[in-house]
Amino acid sequence: MACVDSEVDLWVVPLVALNMSVRKKLGLYLNPRNAVAADWMAVAEEMGFNYLEIKNYEGTKSPTESVLEDWQARCTDATVGKLLSILEEVERRDIVEDLRPLMDEDVRKYCENQKKNAKPPLQVPEVDSCVPRPTERIGITLQDDPEGAPELFDAFICYCQKDFAFVREMIRELEQTEYKLKLCVFDRDVLPGSCVWTITSELIEKRCKRMVVVISDEYLDSDACDFQTKFALSLCPGAQSKRLIPVMYKPMTKPFPSILRFLTICDYTRPCTQAWFWVRLAKALSQPHKDQASSCV
C-alpha cells in the first residue's frame, strides 16, 4: 500500500479526504464504551462539542461518524492532521498505528485528484486594456448582462425535483408579494449547456447572499442537494453568517440530516406556527449580509 508523500502537510488536508471505509473503521474503535480507553465522547470533547451535543449523538447509528461529519462541516481546522493530533491527545495511539496506512492512502488519492482537477494557468496571446472577465461568470442565468455584469440573488434554493411544488409556493410567497425577494431557482433561472457543478458553485459562492435548503425524504437521496449543502457549509463552517437556512415543509420518515442539526430550522409542518412561516423566512433572507469574501468571521 502506497504511503502519502512525506512533503504533504496533513494539517492542511481537509477531513473530507478520508473515505467512508476509514470512518467506519474509526467507529469500530471508538463507538464502544470503554472503561480503560478513550472513546468517541473524549474525541468529540477535544473537537469542541459541548455536553448536550455529545448526548444527542448517543442515539445515532454511529456516533463517531456523525461527530466527524459535523466537525467537518462546522470547523475550519477539521483536517487529517488535527484528527491524528486529537487521537494522540486522548491516548489512542493504537488507532493511529493501525489506521495511519489507510489514512495515508486516502490522503494520497485525494492529493492526486486535486492535482488532476487543478486548472492549468491561463495562456493568453496578448494583453489589452480591458478588465478581464472570467468566462464562467458570463451567461449563466437568464438576466445576466451581455457586458458581463452577473445577476445577483437574495437566496439560492436547494431542492430536489419531487419538492418543486413547494418551491413554486415559495416563489409566490417571497417574490410575488411585498417582500419582493429574488430567488435563484435552478430549473427556472439557469441557462443550459454548462457544467452543473461549476455553475452551482459559482451561484452559491458569489451570486447568492444565502441558501434555502428544502429538506425532505427525497432530499436525502439527491446527490445534487448533498453537494450543494456541503459546498455552502464549507464556505462558512459553523454557519456563523447565517448563510444556510433549512426549511422542512412536510413530515419526514427518515432521520433529519445530521450535517444540519446545529442550524435553526424553519418548520412548515407545525400548524400552530404556519401563519408566521413566510414572515420569518422572508425576514431571515432580507437581513443585511456582508461581502461574500468576508462573511465568515
mmCIF file of C-alpha atoms in Angstrom:
data_model
loop_
_atom_site.group_PDB
_atom_site.id
_atom_site.type_symbol
_atom_site.label_atom_id
_atom_site.label_comp_id
_atom_site.label_asym_id
_atom_site.label_seq_id
_atom_site.Cartn_x
_atom_site.Cartn_y
_atom_site.Cartn_z
ATOM 1 C CA MET A 1 0.000 0.000 0.000
ATOM 2 C CA ALA A 2 1.418 3.354 -1.075
ATOM 3 C CA CYS A 3 2.003 5.941 1.627
ATOM 4 C CA VAL A 4 1.385 9.633 1.415
ATOM 5 C CA ASP A 5 4.192 11.869 0.191
ATOM 6 C CA SER A 6 6.319 12.983 3.140
ATOM 7 C CA GLU A 7 6.082 16.580 1.866
ATOM 8 C CA VAL A 8 2.298 16.656 2.265
ATOM 9 C CA ASP A 9 1.237 18.678 5.316
ATOM 10 C CA LEU A 10 -1.606 16.701 6.885
ATOM 11 C CA TRP A 11 -2.603 19.786 8.878
ATOM 12 C CA VAL A 12 -3.898 21.402 5.677
ATOM 13 C CA VAL A 13 -5.527 18.294 4.176
ATOM 14 C CA PRO A 14 -9.294 18.575 4.942
ATOM 15 C CA LEU A 15 -11.088 15.747 6.686
ATOM 16 C CA VAL A 16 -13.135 15.157 3.533
ATOM 17 C CA ALA A 17 -10.073 13.309 2.198
ATOM 18 C CA LEU A 18 -10.893 10.334 4.433
ATOM 19 C CA ASN A 19 -13.365 7.974 2.783
ATOM 20 C CA MET A 20 -16.202 6.045 4.406
ATOM 21 C CA SER A 21 -14.128 2.906 4.881
ATOM 22 C CA VAL A 22 -11.701 4.690 7.215
ATOM 23 C CA ARG A 23 -14.547 6.460 9.043
ATOM 24 C CA LYS A 24 -16.327 3.158 9.662
ATOM 25 C CA LYS A 25 -13.111 1.620 10.998
ATOM 26 C CA LEU A 26 -12.698 4.585 13.338
ATOM 27 C CA GLY A 27 -16.223 3.852 14.540
ATOM 28 C CA LEU A 28 -15.284 0.234 15.281
ATOM 29 C CA TYR A 29 -12.557 1.512 17.613
ATOM 30 C CA LEU A 30 -14.373 4.469 19.182
ATOM 31 C CA ASN A 31 -18.106 3.662 19.277
ATOM 32 C CA PRO A 32 -17.981 1.010 22.031
ATOM 33 C CA ARG A 33 -17.987 2.499 25.520
ATOM 34 C CA ASN A 34 -14.605 1.691 27.010
ATOM 35 C CA ALA A 35 -13.696 1.904 30.684
ATOM 36 C CA VAL A 36 -9.942 1.728 30.117
ATOM 37 C CA ALA A 37 -9.504 3.771 26.926
ATOM 38 C CA ALA A 38 -10.914 6.987 25.475
ATOM 39 C CA ASP A 39 -13.974 6.520 23.239
ATOM 40 C CA TRP A 40 -15.833 8.772 20.782
ATOM 41 C CA MET A 41 -17.052 11.046 23.606
ATOM 42 C CA ALA A 42 -13.495 12.018 24.535
ATOM 43 C CA VAL A 43 -12.711 12.694 20.880
ATOM 44 C CA ALA A 44 -15.869 14.823 20.466
ATOM 45 C CA GLU A 45 -14.971 16.847 23.551
ATOM 46 C CA GLU A 46 -11.498 17.545 22.166
ATOM 47 C CA MET A 47 -13.148 18.677 18.917
ATOM 48 C CA GLY A 48 -15.091 21.317 20.845
ATOM 49 C CA PHE A 49 -18.557 19.759 21.109
ATOM 50 C CA ASN A 50 -20.441 20.594 24.301
ATOM 51 C CA TYR A 51 -22.183 18.220 26.705
ATOM 52 C CA LEU A 52 -25.667 18.479 25.177
ATOM 53 C CA GLU A 53 -24.351 17.990 21.657
ATOM 54 C CA ILE A 54 -22.435 14.887 22.737
ATOM 55 C CA LYS A 55 -25.531 13.466 24.473
ATOM 56 C CA ASN A 56 -27.516 13.918 21.254
ATOM 57 C CA TYR A 57 -25.004 11.810 19.337
ATOM 58 C CA GLU A 58 -25.614 8.836 21.649
ATOM 59 C CA GLY A 59 -28.754 7.869 19.759
ATOM 60 C CA THR A 60 -27.150 7.836 16.317
ATOM 61 C CA LYS A 61 -26.213 4.647 14.496
ATOM 62 C CA SER A 62 -22.507 5.515 14.568
ATOM 63 C CA PRO A 63 -21.663 8.406 16.932
ATOM 64 C CA THR A 64 -18.091 8.550 15.627
ATOM 65 C CA GLU A 65 -19.182 9.023 12.002
ATOM 66 C CA SER A 66 -21.788 11.636 12.999
ATOM 67 C CA VAL A 67 -19.234 13.590 15.041
ATOM 68 C CA LEU A 68 -16.715 13.527 12.182
ATOM 69 C CA GLU A 69 -19.348 14.718 9.695
ATOM 70 C CA ASP A 70 -20.491 17.623 11.864
ATOM 71 C CA TRP A 71 -16.932 18.579 12.846
ATOM 72 C CA GLN A 72 -16.030 18.660 9.159
ATOM 73 C CA ALA A 73 -18.990 20.954 8.439
ATOM 74 C CA ARG A 74 -18.550 23.432 11.270
ATOM 75 C CA CYS A 75 -14.794 23.812 11.809
ATOM 76 C CA THR A 76 -12.150 25.284 9.544
ATOM 77 C CA ASP A 77 -9.433 23.282 11.289
ATOM 78 C CA ALA A 78 -11.093 19.907 10.655
ATOM 79 C CA THR A 79 -8.083 18.340 8.970
ATOM 80 C CA VAL A 80 -6.476 14.916 8.886
ATOM 81 C CA GLY A 81 -3.518 16.253 10.871
ATOM 82 C CA LYS A 82 -5.805 17.689 13.560
ATOM 83 C CA LEU A 83 -7.677 14.368 13.851
ATOM 84 C CA LEU A 84 -4.422 12.458 14.317
ATOM 85 C CA SER A 85 -3.355 15.008 16.938
ATOM 86 C CA ILE A 86 -6.651 14.543 18.837
ATOM 87 C CA LEU A 87 -6.267 10.764 18.810
ATOM 88 C CA GLU A 88 -2.771 11.185 20.235
ATOM 89 C CA GLU A 89 -4.098 13.652 22.814
ATOM 90 C CA VAL A 90 -6.689 11.174 24.107
ATOM 91 C CA GLU A 91 -4.016 8.467 24.133
ATOM 92 C CA ARG A 92 -5.454 6.325 21.339
ATOM 93 C CA ARG A 93 -2.115 5.691 19.646
ATOM 94 C CA ASP A 94 -3.365 2.188 18.879
ATOM 95 C CA ILE A 95 -5.846 3.689 16.413
ATOM 96 C CA VAL A 96 -3.178 5.911 14.863
ATOM 97 C CA GLU A 97 -0.827 2.963 14.389
ATOM 98 C CA ASP A 98 -3.490 0.680 12.928
ATOM 99 C CA LEU A 99 -5.250 3.152 10.650
ATOM 100 C CA ARG A 100 -2.433 5.502 9.633
ATOM 101 C CA PRO A 101 -1.584 3.469 6.466
ATOM 102 C CA LEU A 102 -5.226 3.619 5.353
ATOM 103 C CA MET A 103 -5.405 7.355 6.095
ATOM 104 C CA ASP A 104 -2.186 7.957 4.173
ATOM 105 C CA GLU A 105 -3.614 6.099 1.197
ATOM 106 C CA ASP A 106 -6.790 8.221 1.252
ATOM 107 C CA VAL A 107 -4.716 11.413 1.503
ATOM 108 C CA ARG A 108 -2.544 10.281 -1.417
ATOM 109 C CA LYS A 109 -5.618 9.680 -3.600
ATOM 110 C CA TYR A 110 -7.149 12.982 -2.503
ATOM 111 C CA CYS A 111 -3.994 14.918 -3.409
ATOM 112 C CA GLU A 112 -3.784 13.184 -6.784
ATOM 113 C CA ASN A 113 -7.389 14.099 -7.557
ATOM 114 C CA GLN A 114 -6.759 17.695 -6.521
ATOM 115 C CA LYS A 115 -3.829 17.889 -8.922
ATOM 116 C CA LYS A 116 -5.860 16.360 -11.753
ATOM 117 C CA ASN A 117 -8.717 18.794 -11.211
ATOM 118 C CA ALA A 118 -6.456 21.840 -10.899
ATOM 119 C CA LYS A 119 -6.866 24.123 -13.877
ATOM 120 C CA PRO A 120 -3.707 24.911 -15.861
ATOM 121 C CA PRO A 121 -2.566 28.558 -15.971
ATOM 122 C CA LEU A 122 -4.491 30.575 -18.498
ATOM 123 C CA GLN A 123 -2.310 31.388 -21.527
ATOM 124 C CA VAL A 124 -3.277 34.497 -23.453
ATOM 125 C CA PRO A 125 -1.550 35.588 -26.705
ATOM 126 C CA GLU A 126 -1.896 39.265 -25.947
ATOM 127 C CA VAL A 127 -2.995 41.649 -23.223
ATOM 128 C CA ASP A 128 -5.300 44.595 -23.788
ATOM 129 C CA SER A 129 -6.598 47.326 -21.519
ATOM 130 C CA CYS A 130 -9.915 45.630 -20.824
ATOM 131 C CA VAL A 131 -10.677 44.316 -17.352
ATOM 132 C CA PRO A 132 -10.521 40.511 -17.540
ATOM 133 C CA ARG A 133 -13.826 38.768 -17.038
ATOM 134 C CA PRO A 134 -13.930 35.114 -16.020
ATOM 135 C CA THR A 135 -15.817 33.239 -18.748
ATOM 136 C CA GLU A 136 -17.639 31.076 -16.191
ATOM 137 C CA ARG A 137 -19.421 34.169 -14.855
ATOM 138 C CA ILE A 138 -20.873 35.222 -18.215
ATOM 139 C CA GLY A 139 -24.216 33.940 -19.457
ATOM 140 C CA ILE A 140 -25.078 31.605 -16.596
ATOM 141 C CA THR A 141 -28.556 32.927 -15.796
ATOM 142 C CA LEU A 142 -31.384 34.443 -17.823
ATOM 143 C CA GLN A 143 -30.798 38.032 -16.699
ATOM 144 C CA ASP A 144 -27.002 38.161 -16.975
ATOM 145 C CA ASP A 145 -25.834 41.414 -18.520
ATOM 146 C CA PRO A 146 -24.365 40.950 -22.029
ATOM 147 C CA GLU A 147 -21.371 43.012 -20.873
ATOM 148 C CA GLY A 148 -20.628 40.536 -18.103
ATOM 149 C CA ALA A 149 -22.333 42.028 -15.034
ATOM 150 C CA PRO A 150 -23.543 38.989 -13.079
ATOM 151 C CA GLU A 151 -27.151 38.577 -11.990
ATOM 152 C CA LEU A 152 -27.375 38.543 -8.179
ATOM 153 C CA PHE A 153 -29.919 36.861 -5.890
ATOM 154 C CA ASP A 154 -31.133 37.005 -2.297
ATOM 155 C CA ALA A 155 -31.086 33.226 -1.980
ATOM 156 C CA PHE A 156 -30.192 30.026 -3.802
ATOM 157 C CA ILE A 157 -32.926 27.391 -3.416
ATOM 158 C CA CYS A 158 -31.573 23.874 -2.867
ATOM 159 C CA TYR A 159 -34.317 21.360 -3.674
ATOM 160 C CA CYS A 160 -34.988 18.042 -5.374
ATOM 161 C CA GLN A 161 -37.440 17.684 -8.252
ATOM 162 C CA LYS A 162 -40.137 15.964 -6.181
ATOM 163 C CA ASP A 163 -40.340 19.048 -3.936
ATOM 164 C CA PHE A 164 -40.775 21.516 -6.785
ATOM 165 C CA ALA A 165 -44.444 22.193 -5.972
ATOM 166 C CA PHE A 166 -43.339 23.699 -2.653
ATOM 167 C CA VAL A 167 -40.625 25.705 -4.465
ATOM 168 C CA ARG A 168 -43.388 27.198 -6.641
ATOM 169 C CA GLU A 169 -45.250 28.195 -3.486
ATOM 170 C CA MET A 170 -42.042 29.731 -2.160
ATOM 171 C CA ILE A 171 -41.716 31.785 -5.353
ATOM 172 C CA ARG A 172 -45.293 33.069 -4.969
ATOM 173 C CA GLU A 173 -44.893 33.944 -1.281
ATOM 174 C CA LEU A 174 -41.433 35.546 -1.418
ATOM 175 C CA GLU A 175 -41.084 37.018 -4.920
ATOM 176 C CA GLN A 176 -44.629 37.971 -5.872
ATOM 177 C CA THR A 177 -45.595 39.671 -2.602
ATOM 178 C CA GLU A 178 -44.466 42.764 -0.727
ATOM 179 C CA TYR A 179 -41.193 41.004 0.168
ATOM 180 C CA LYS A 180 -40.021 41.164 -3.478
ATOM 181 C CA LEU A 181 -37.101 38.839 -2.841
ATOM 182 C CA LYS A 182 -35.110 37.421 -5.736
ATOM 183 C CA LEU A 183 -34.647 33.675 -5.598
ATOM 184 C CA CYS A 184 -32.278 31.564 -7.678
ATOM 185 C CA VAL A 185 -34.257 28.514 -8.810
ATOM 186 C CA PHE A 186 -32.017 26.320 -10.946
ATOM 187 C CA ASP A 187 -34.704 24.977 -13.314
ATOM 188 C CA ARG A 188 -36.077 28.454 -13.927
ATOM 189 C CA ASP A 189 -33.078 30.790 -13.869
ATOM 190 C CA VAL A 190 -30.036 28.847 -15.109
ATOM 191 C CA LEU A 191 -29.244 28.581 -18.810
ATOM 192 C CA PRO A 192 -28.487 25.069 -20.118
ATOM 193 C CA GLY A 193 -25.200 23.932 -21.615
ATOM 194 C CA SER A 194 -22.505 24.330 -18.932
ATOM 195 C CA CYS A 195 -21.119 22.100 -16.193
ATOM 196 C CA VAL A 196 -23.746 21.765 -13.445
ATOM 197 C CA TRP A 197 -21.207 21.627 -10.587
ATOM 198 C CA THR A 198 -19.272 24.673 -11.851
ATOM 199 C CA ILE A 199 -22.437 26.733 -12.271
ATOM 200 C CA THR A 200 -23.839 25.694 -8.903
ATOM 201 C CA SER A 201 -20.613 26.573 -7.084
ATOM 202 C CA GLU A 202 -20.476 29.969 -8.791
ATOM 203 C CA LEU A 203 -24.077 30.785 -7.882
ATOM 204 C CA ILE A 204 -23.846 29.713 -4.236
ATOM 205 C CA GLU A 205 -20.473 31.308 -3.526
ATOM 206 C CA LYS A 206 -20.577 34.570 -5.497
ATOM 207 C CA ARG A 207 -24.105 35.413 -6.568
ATOM 208 C CA CYS A 208 -26.449 34.439 -3.727
ATOM 209 C CA LYS A 209 -26.465 36.004 -0.266
ATOM 210 C CA ARG A 210 -27.927 32.904 1.341
ATOM 211 C CA MET A 211 -29.138 29.393 0.591
ATOM 212 C CA VAL A 212 -32.507 27.856 1.498
ATOM 213 C CA VAL A 213 -32.400 24.063 1.772
ATOM 214 C CA VAL A 214 -35.754 22.342 1.272
ATOM 215 C CA ILE A 215 -35.455 19.249 3.498
ATOM 216 C CA SER A 216 -37.481 16.103 2.761
ATOM 217 C CA ASP A 217 -37.032 12.354 2.487
ATOM 218 C CA GLU A 218 -36.389 12.848 -1.222
ATOM 219 C CA TYR A 219 -33.744 15.492 -0.499
ATOM 220 C CA LEU A 220 -31.729 12.858 1.383
ATOM 221 C CA ASP A 221 -31.471 10.756 -1.803
ATOM 222 C CA SER A 222 -30.328 13.607 -4.050
ATOM 223 C CA ASP A 223 -26.610 13.774 -4.927
ATOM 224 C CA ALA A 224 -27.049 17.328 -6.233
ATOM 225 C CA CYS A 225 -28.635 18.522 -2.972
ATOM 226 C CA ASP A 226 -25.916 16.793 -0.972
ATOM 227 C CA PHE A 227 -23.203 18.578 -2.965
ATOM 228 C CA GLN A 228 -24.907 21.976 -2.733
ATOM 229 C CA THR A 229 -25.436 21.722 1.020
ATOM 230 C CA LYS A 230 -21.900 20.590 1.826
ATOM 231 C CA PHE A 231 -20.424 23.216 -0.514
ATOM 232 C CA ALA A 232 -22.395 26.013 1.194
ATOM 233 C CA LEU A 233 -21.348 24.791 4.643
ATOM 234 C CA SER A 234 -17.703 24.598 3.567
ATOM 235 C CA LEU A 235 -17.801 28.296 2.626
ATOM 236 C CA CYS A 236 -18.706 29.243 6.183
ATOM 237 C CA PRO A 237 -18.150 26.440 8.706
ATOM 238 C CA GLY A 238 -20.468 26.587 11.676
ATOM 239 C CA ALA A 239 -22.914 28.780 9.706
ATOM 240 C CA GLN A 240 -21.659 31.837 11.567
ATOM 241 C CA SER A 241 -23.013 34.190 8.893
ATOM 242 C CA LYS A 242 -26.492 32.574 8.959
ATOM 243 C CA ARG A 243 -25.917 31.833 5.312
ATOM 244 C CA LEU A 244 -27.755 28.499 5.163
ATOM 245 C CA ILE A 245 -31.419 28.155 6.193
ATOM 246 C CA PRO A 246 -33.017 24.680 6.395
ATOM 247 C CA VAL A 247 -36.747 24.508 5.618
ATOM 248 C CA MET A 248 -38.891 21.451 6.396
ATOM 249 C CA TYR A 249 -42.298 21.685 4.709
ATOM 250 C CA LYS A 250 -43.664 18.148 5.224
ATOM 251 C CA PRO A 251 -43.205 15.360 7.802
ATOM 252 C CA MET A 252 -40.231 13.054 7.286
ATOM 253 C CA THR A 253 -39.902 9.316 7.822
ATOM 254 C CA LYS A 254 -36.112 9.335 7.606
ATOM 255 C CA PRO A 255 -33.752 10.910 10.187
ATOM 256 C CA PHE A 256 -33.071 14.622 9.773
ATOM 257 C CA PRO A 257 -29.637 15.122 8.142
ATOM 258 C CA SER A 258 -27.017 15.228 10.884
ATOM 259 C CA ILE A 259 -24.923 17.781 8.998
ATOM 260 C CA LEU A 260 -27.723 20.367 9.548
ATOM 261 C CA ARG A 261 -28.693 19.529 13.116
ATOM 262 C CA PHE A 262 -26.872 22.515 14.587
ATOM 263 C CA LEU A 263 -28.872 25.003 12.464
ATOM 264 C CA THR A 264 -32.235 26.530 13.401
ATOM 265 C CA ILE A 265 -34.953 25.040 11.187
ATOM 266 C CA CYS A 266 -37.812 26.948 9.568
ATOM 267 C CA ASP A 267 -40.587 24.388 10.139
ATOM 268 C CA TYR A 268 -43.716 24.474 7.966
ATOM 269 C CA THR A 269 -45.086 21.209 9.386
ATOM 270 C CA ARG A 270 -46.352 22.762 12.627
ATOM 271 C CA PRO A 271 -49.898 24.146 12.126
ATOM 272 C CA CYS A 272 -49.563 26.477 15.111
ATOM 273 C CA THR A 273 -46.662 28.382 13.512
ATOM 274 C CA GLN A 274 -47.582 28.232 9.808
ATOM 275 C CA ALA A 275 -49.043 31.749 9.960
ATOM 276 C CA TRP A 276 -45.592 33.119 10.808
ATOM 277 C CA PHE A 277 -43.609 30.844 8.490
ATOM 278 C CA TRP A 278 -43.256 33.108 5.440
ATOM 279 C CA VAL A 279 -42.736 36.238 7.534
ATOM 280 C CA ARG A 280 -39.839 34.612 9.425
ATOM 281 C CA LEU A 281 -38.269 33.188 6.282
ATOM 282 C CA ALA A 282 -38.567 36.482 4.390
ATOM 283 C CA LYS A 283 -37.072 38.382 7.336
ATOM 284 C CA ALA A 284 -34.116 35.981 7.502
ATOM 285 C CA LEU A 285 -33.451 36.360 3.775
ATOM 286 C CA SER A 286 -33.807 40.151 3.909
ATOM 287 C CA GLN A 287 -31.204 40.718 6.623
ATOM 288 C CA PRO A 288 -28.088 42.667 5.579
ATOM 289 C CA HIS A 289 -25.271 40.410 4.500
ATOM 290 C CA LYS A 290 -21.568 41.129 4.414
ATOM 291 C CA ASP A 291 -19.493 40.791 1.264
ATOM 292 C CA GLN A 292 -19.233 37.122 0.227
ATOM 293 C CA ALA A 293 -15.462 37.163 0.510
ATOM 294 C CA SER A 294 -15.511 38.206 4.142
ATOM 295 C CA SER A 295 -18.795 36.864 5.507
ATOM 296 C CA CYS A 296 -17.196 34.221 7.728
ATOM 297 C CA VAL A 297 -15.785 35.902 10.796
#
